Amino acid sequence: MLRGCCAGGGDRIEHDEATRKIDKQLKDWNKTYRQIIKILLLEKLTYLDQLKRNGVDAMQTILDFMETVEPAIPLRNPRNEISREYFYDIDVNHEDFVFDKQTAEHLKCLWKDEGVQQAVVRENEYHLIDSARYILDKIGEIAQPDYVPSNQDILHCRRETTGLQKVEFSIAVPPKNGGGTQQFWMYDVGGQREYRHQIARVFADIQVVLFLVSSIGYDRTLREDKTFNRMEESLNFFTAMWESPYLSTSGFILFLNKQDILKEKISRDRGESLLSHYPEFRDYRPNSKDLVGDEDFVYLRARAFIRDKFLNKTRDPLSSNKNKKRRKGVGNLEQARRLRSGPDVYWHYTTATDTDHINSVFNAVNSMIIVWNLTTLGLI
């Protein structure tokens, strides 16, 4: 203020000209902000219309585990053998599949069997969908002909994400950010390895990479490769995307999802399963800011540990390919850092049924734009 009052005529003209340029630039940025924001979704999201199929698929998975594990787990009620046999010939992916009253009754009988419940407790040893307990607990309600799925039901549905999908949506912009609406295009390339080559098709003009992580994958293996840990696969995939020169100008948002299920797992075994796969967890000490409220200390340590496994991939001094010969067109971490003009990573702890994902995305995108603009102005 003092410099402004004492400035001479030439300085004032120069100051006014600079102010006009900044105002114009801010208007241009605001116009760009109102354009479509393209988001690349990596990993999986849940979809609709799968509750009944999910219930049958979950039970078939449980029964298969009971038969193949050593030693096998028998049904405790011999009368339930009829229900077991019923599911041998059902294909939930067949177009003629019908979920009828008989199917529901067999599911209810098996779900009450102590042998089935024993197998469910060992869910980390095989590929049981995370929503199995929720769906099978209320399969009687779901089977009713007049049943209308609730929001929680929809959020618990699961469908394999296959192929390239594009979702268009818009959300209201808060008044403090100018009001109106903001359009988004979200590209989903699927979570399985065989679909990841399609990512290159949508790299162009991606402003935001939304990386969704299952926080409970540390003691589970991939469906397509049972020799590989799910968490390690996610870490490798995240690193590859972070280091990609094609995404060097994209902001990253990390969703550490399924915190509700993680909390249940940690409360059951006090972090022993996480420790068995990641021995370094024993000596891990979270930041004081990570210890919030009255939450269980072991759970808070666990979620912060998993978060830092990913964030450390953006901080390592060398690429994950440091011992490998550099390949043409493949950027390492140092190269990515030189090219990267936006913030590092925005992260959020989310639950398996969080309905506020989009608000978190919008707030993070808004913060990214502010940082990018301030960086361009040379203010940070």
mmCIF file of N, CA and C in Angstrom, residues 72-81 113-116:
data_model
loop_
_atom_site.group_PDB
_atom_site.id
_atom_site.type_symbol
_atom_site.label_atom_id
_atom_site.label_comp_id
_atom_site.label_asym_id
_atom_site.label_seq_id
_atom_site.Cartn_x
_atom_site.Cartn_y
_atom_site.Cartn_z
ATOM 1 N N ALA A 72 -10.849 -79.451 3.840
ATOM 2 C CA ALA A 72 -12.116 -78.892 3.369
ATOM 3 C C ALA A 72 -13.010 -78.515 4.554
ATOM 4 N N ILE A 73 -13.858 -77.525 4.326
ATOM 5 C CA ILE A 73 -14.798 -77.076 5.357
ATOM 6 C C ILE A 73 -16.181 -77.639 5.021
ATOM 7 N N PRO A 74 -16.721 -78.515 5.841
ATOM 8 C CA PRO A 74 -18.035 -79.112 5.540
ATOM 9 C C PRO A 74 -19.185 -78.200 5.969
ATOM 10 N N LEU A 75 -20.325 -78.400 5.351
ATOM 11 C CA LEU A 75 -21.538 -77.745 5.824
ATOM 12 C C LEU A 75 -21.935 -78.391 7.148
ATOM 13 N N ARG A 76 -22.347 -77.580 8.106
ATOM 14 C CA ARG A 76 -22.692 -78.126 9.418
ATOM 15 C C ARG A 76 -24.088 -78.745 9.431
ATOM 16 N N ASN A 77 -24.960 -78.256 8.546
ATOM 17 C CA ASN A 77 -26.312 -78.805 8.457
ATOM 18 C C ASN A 77 -26.406 -79.659 7.192
ATOM 19 N N PRO A 78 -26.481 -80.989 7.311
ATOM 20 C CA PRO A 78 -26.526 -81.878 6.139
ATOM 21 C C PRO A 78 -27.659 -81.556 5.174
ATOM 22 N N ARG A 79 -28.756 -81.000 5.683
ATOM 23 C CA ARG A 79 -29.891 -80.676 4.813
ATOM 24 C C ARG A 79 -29.550 -79.572 3.816
ATOM 25 N N ASN A 80 -28.492 -78.829 4.090
ATOM 26 C CA ASN A 80 -28.102 -77.745 3.186
ATOM 27 C C ASN A 80 -27.331 -78.233 1.963
ATOM 28 N N GLU A 81 -27.045 -79.556 1.908
ATOM 29 C CA GLU A 81 -26.360 -80.098 0.727
ATOM 30 C C GLU A 81 -27.204 -79.887 -0.530
ATOM 31 N N ASP A 113 -25.685 -71.341 7.654
ATOM 32 C CA ASP A 113 -24.887 -72.517 7.994
ATOM 33 C C ASP A 113 -23.564 -72.099 8.645
ATOM 34 N N GLU A 114 -23.201 -72.747 9.748
ATOM 35 C CA GLU A 114 -21.982 -72.394 10.474
ATOM 36 C C GLU A 114 -20.726 -72.648 9.644
ATOM 37 N N GLY A 115 -20.775 -73.651 8.780
ATOM 38 C CA GLY A 115 -19.632 -73.920 7.915
ATOM 39 C C GLY A 115 -19.380 -72.775 6.952
ATOM 40 N N VAL A 116 -20.459 -72.224 6.394
ATOM 41 C CA VAL A 116 -20.339 -71.070 5.498
ATOM 42 C C VAL A 116 -19.765 -69.880 6.253
#
